Short mmCIF file of C-alpha atoms in Angstrom, two decimals:
data_model
loop_
_atom_site.label_atom_id
_atom_site.label_comp_id
_atom_site.label_asym_id
_atom_site.label_seq_id
_atom_site.Cartn_x
_atom_site.Cartn_y
_atom_site.Cartn_z
CA MET A 1 27.84 1.05 -1.26
CA THR A 2 25.37 3.11 -3.27
CA LEU A 3 24.13 1.14 -6.28
CA LEU A 4 22.14 4.00 -7.82
CA PRO A 5 23.06 7.71 -7.76
CA ILE A 6 20.54 9.47 -5.51
CA ALA A 7 20.14 12.24 -8.10
CA ASP A 8 18.88 9.68 -10.63
CA VAL A 9 16.35 8.33 -8.12
CA VAL A 10 15.08 11.83 -7.28
CA GLU A 11 14.78 12.70 -10.97
CA TYR A 12 12.77 9.54 -11.63
CA VAL A 13 10.41 10.18 -8.70
CA GLU A 14 9.89 13.81 -9.77
CA ASP A 15 9.09 12.69 -13.31
CA THR A 16 6.61 10.13 -11.97
CA ARG A 17 4.88 12.75 -9.80
CA ARG A 18 4.54 15.11 -12.78
CA ARG A 19 2.58 12.53 -14.76
CA ALA A 20 -1.10 12.84 -13.93
CA PRO A 21 -3.11 9.62 -13.44
CA THR A 22 -5.38 8.56 -16.27
CA ALA A 23 -8.94 9.85 -16.41
CA GLY A 24 -10.21 6.41 -15.43
CA ALA A 25 -8.02 6.32 -12.34
CA ARG A 26 -9.25 9.74 -11.24
CA ALA A 27 -12.85 8.66 -11.70
CA GLN A 28 -12.44 5.49 -9.67
CA TRP A 29 -10.22 6.93 -6.93
CA PRO A 30 -11.09 10.59 -6.24
CA ALA A 31 -8.35 12.24 -4.19
CA PRO A 32 -9.28 14.44 -1.21
CA ARG A 33 -9.40 18.17 -1.84
CA GLY A 34 -8.86 21.31 0.15
CA ALA A 35 -7.92 20.95 3.80
CA ASP A 36 -8.24 17.15 3.67
CA ARG A 37 -5.48 16.83 1.11
CA PRO A 38 -2.00 16.66 2.68
CA ALA A 39 0.74 18.79 1.17
CA PRO A 40 3.10 16.37 -0.63
CA LEU A 41 6.78 16.31 0.19
CA LEU A 42 9.42 17.06 -2.38
CA PRO A 43 10.96 13.82 -3.73
CA ALA A 44 14.39 14.39 -2.20
CA ARG A 45 12.82 15.15 1.19
CA MET A 46 10.59 12.09 0.96
CA LEU A 47 13.52 9.78 0.21
CA ASP A 48 15.50 11.25 3.13
CA ARG A 49 12.64 10.26 5.47
CA ARG A 50 12.38 6.71 4.11
CA ARG A 51 12.81 4.51 7.17
CA THR A 52 10.75 2.01 9.13
CA ILE A 53 8.40 3.37 11.79
CA ARG A 54 7.44 0.85 14.49
CA ASP A 55 5.59 3.07 16.98
CA PHE A 56 2.34 4.73 15.94
CA THR A 57 -0.13 7.01 17.72
CA THR A 58 -3.78 6.04 18.09
CA GLN A 59 -4.85 8.83 15.73
CA PRO A 60 -6.86 7.30 12.86
CA VAL A 61 -6.16 7.96 9.19
CA ALA A 62 -9.18 9.39 7.38
CA GLU A 63 -10.82 7.27 4.71
CA ASP A 64 -10.21 9.95 2.07
CA ARG A 65 -6.49 9.89 2.83
CA VAL A 66 -6.42 6.10 2.54
CA ARG A 67 -8.16 6.34 -0.84
CA ALA A 68 -5.60 8.93 -1.97
CA LEU A 69 -2.72 6.60 -0.99
CA LEU A 70 -4.31 3.76 -2.94
CA ALA A 71 -4.88 5.97 -5.98
CA THR A 72 -1.24 7.06 -6.01
CA ALA A 73 0.12 3.57 -5.46
CA PHE A 74 -2.07 1.86 -8.07
CA ALA A 75 -1.25 4.56 -10.66
CA THR A 76 2.49 4.31 -9.97
CA HIS A 77 2.39 0.50 -10.09
CA ARG A 78 0.46 0.51 -13.36
CA ARG A 79 3.01 2.80 -15.01
CA ALA A 80 5.98 0.79 -13.74
CA ARG A 81 4.54 -2.70 -14.35
CA PRO A 82 1.77 -2.67 -16.99
CA ALA A 83 -0.50 -5.71 -16.86
CA SER A 84 0.36 -6.73 -20.42
CA ALA A 85 4.00 -7.18 -19.37
CA ASP A 86 3.53 -8.43 -15.82
CA GLU A 87 0.77 -11.00 -16.43
CA GLN A 88 -0.26 -10.63 -12.80
CA GLU A 89 -3.16 -9.08 -10.95
CA TYR A 90 -2.76 -7.28 -7.64
CA ALA A 91 -5.19 -6.05 -5.00
CA VAL A 92 -5.08 -4.77 -1.43
CA ILE A 93 -7.14 -5.70 1.62
CA VAL A 94 -7.35 -2.41 3.53
CA VAL A 95 -8.02 -2.54 7.27
CA ARG A 96 -8.70 0.77 9.05
CA ARG A 97 -8.73 1.08 12.83
CA SER A 98 -10.14 3.81 15.08
CA PRO A 99 -10.00 3.84 18.91
CA GLY A 100 -13.05 2.17 20.46
CA GLU A 101 -14.40 0.86 17.15
CA PRO A 102 -14.06 -2.50 15.40
CA PRO A 103 -11.66 -2.54 12.44
CA GLN A 104 -13.17 -1.89 9.02
CA GLY A 105 -11.98 -3.86 5.99
CA VAL A 106 -12.44 -3.55 2.23
CA TYR A 107 -10.98 -5.30 -0.82
CA ALA A 108 -9.40 -2.70 -3.11
CA THR A 109 -8.38 -3.03 -6.76
CA PRO A 110 -7.51 -0.36 -9.36
CA ALA A 111 -11.22 -0.39 -10.32
CA GLY A 112 -12.52 0.42 -6.82
CA THR A 113 -13.45 -1.29 -3.54
CA ARG A 114 -15.92 -3.87 -2.32
CA PRO A 115 -16.67 -5.12 1.18
CA LEU A 116 -15.14 -8.28 2.60
CA THR A 117 -17.52 -11.19 2.99
CA ASP A 118 -15.76 -12.27 6.20
CA ASP A 119 -14.34 -9.71 8.64
CA ALA A 120 -14.32 -11.72 11.89
CA TRP A 121 -10.55 -12.19 11.64
CA LEU A 122 -9.65 -8.50 11.29
CA PRO A 123 -9.19 -7.83 15.06
CA LEU A 124 -6.48 -10.53 15.13
CA LEU A 125 -4.23 -8.53 12.80
CA ALA A 126 -3.17 -6.04 15.49
CA ASP A 127 -1.46 -8.86 17.41
CA TYR A 128 -0.16 -10.58 14.28
CA TYR A 129 1.40 -7.38 12.90
CA THR A 130 0.96 -4.13 14.85
CA ASP A 131 -1.83 -1.80 15.97
CA ALA A 132 -1.30 0.83 13.28
CA ALA A 133 -4.23 2.91 12.06
CA VAL A 134 -4.17 1.21 8.65
CA LEU A 135 -2.95 -2.15 7.41
CA PHE A 136 -2.50 -2.66 3.68
CA LEU A 137 -2.47 -6.40 2.95
CA VAL A 138 -1.10 -6.66 -0.59
CA CYS A 139 -2.47 -9.66 -2.49
CA GLY A 140 -1.82 -11.14 -5.92
CA THR A 141 -3.37 -13.52 -8.42
CA ALA A 142 -0.82 -15.28 -10.60
CA ARG A 143 -1.99 -16.13 -14.11
CA ARG A 144 1.04 -18.24 -14.86
CA ALA A 145 2.55 -21.39 -13.41
CA ARG A 146 3.99 -21.59 -9.90
CA ALA A 147 7.49 -21.28 -11.39
CA ASP A 148 6.74 -17.58 -11.98
CA TYR A 149 6.18 -16.97 -8.26
CA PRO A 150 9.42 -14.95 -7.74
CA ARG A 151 8.32 -12.45 -10.36
CA HIS A 152 4.92 -12.37 -8.69
CA LEU A 153 6.56 -11.35 -5.41
CA VAL A 154 8.53 -8.60 -7.17
CA GLY A 155 5.30 -7.10 -8.48
CA ALA A 156 3.71 -7.26 -5.03
CA GLY A 157 6.82 -5.66 -3.55
CA ALA A 158 6.62 -2.84 -6.09
CA LEU A 159 3.02 -2.10 -5.13
CA THR A 160 3.88 -2.24 -1.42
CA HIS A 161 6.80 0.15 -1.94
CA ALA A 162 4.56 2.53 -3.90
CA LEU A 163 2.09 2.55 -0.99
CA TRP A 164 4.93 3.17 1.46
CA LEU A 165 6.31 6.13 -0.51
CA ALA A 166 2.81 7.58 -0.88
CA ALA A 167 2.37 7.36 2.89
CA LEU A 168 5.72 9.06 3.51
CA SER A 169 4.78 11.83 1.10
CA ALA A 170 1.58 12.37 3.10
CA GLY A 171 3.52 12.73 6.37
CA LEU A 172 2.71 9.23 7.64
CA GLY A 173 5.02 6.41 8.70
CA GLY A 174 5.18 2.82 7.48
CA TRP A 175 6.38 -0.65 8.48
CA VAL A 176 6.65 -3.49 5.93
CA PHE A 177 6.09 -7.10 6.99
CA GLY A 178 7.28 -9.93 4.78
CA ARG A 179 5.18 -12.67 6.36
CA SER A 180 1.72 -13.44 5.04
CA CYS A 181 -1.46 -14.24 6.97
CA HIS A 182 -3.42 -17.40 6.16
CA ARG A 183 -6.77 -15.84 7.12
CA ALA A 184 -6.05 -12.97 4.72
CA THR A 185 -5.29 -15.45 1.93
CA VAL A 186 -8.57 -17.25 2.60
CA ALA A 187 -10.49 -13.96 2.44
CA ALA A 188 -8.63 -12.79 -0.68
CA GLY A 189 -9.21 -16.13 -2.38
CA ARG A 190 -12.95 -15.47 -2.32
CA GLN A 191 -12.47 -12.44 -4.58
CA PRO A 192 -10.95 -13.97 -7.67
CA ALA A 193 -10.07 -17.58 -6.95
CA GLY A 194 -6.36 -18.18 -6.46
CA THR A 195 -5.59 -14.80 -4.92
CA ARG A 196 -3.18 -14.96 -1.99
CA HIS A 197 -1.85 -12.54 0.57
CA LEU A 198 1.85 -11.74 -0.02
CA LEU A 199 3.02 -8.64 1.92
CA THR A 200 1.71 -6.23 4.55
CA LEU A 201 2.32 -2.52 5.10
CA ALA A 202 1.34 -0.89 8.39
CA VAL A 203 0.70 2.86 8.10
CA GLY A 204 -0.10 5.47 10.71
CA HIS A 205 0.92 8.67 12.42
CA PRO A 206 4.40 8.14 13.91
CA LYS A 207 5.02 8.84 17.57
CA GLU A 208 8.45 10.19 16.72
CA THR A 209 8.99 13.36 14.72
CA LEU A 210 10.15 12.64 11.17
CA THR A 211 13.09 14.88 10.30
#
């Protein structure tokens, strides 16, 4: 049973896409230009293609494209769940993989990125999740008591979904994992103390043709 009319969802997504990110967001997360910038899908088309992709090619995703996905997701999440109302902080450990090279990881927030202090565990993620070109490990820092944890998960889910839709709009596929990784929580906890890994999104070029 449809809980929300699809026309209302499309209208909301179109309205969100029309709103440009703030000047600060553009300064911190420059989007790729020219040939490097993928042509976005129309909202209705993007929603039609919204399904889990479990088989990815070995083709890497360029760093500029990853930064564009983060910029879109952080801007969408900030508009939907402003920090003053959510009382939570969210970040993403981004792990990029290229054939024949060790995985590269950074800690990303709406303000920018910084390198991980420990990356020895990154090769283990391909077996723990999947060998997609990019893994987005969504993390959160709760400012309130543990009783507010369900709301914390909702906020992390919203950011994960924003990343997923941004990937679909760029012609990529995604796979969401609900289980967390202890090594990721340990690494995230060295950023601000108390940060923990909550959800994971695998993104890459799908082997199948998205129709």
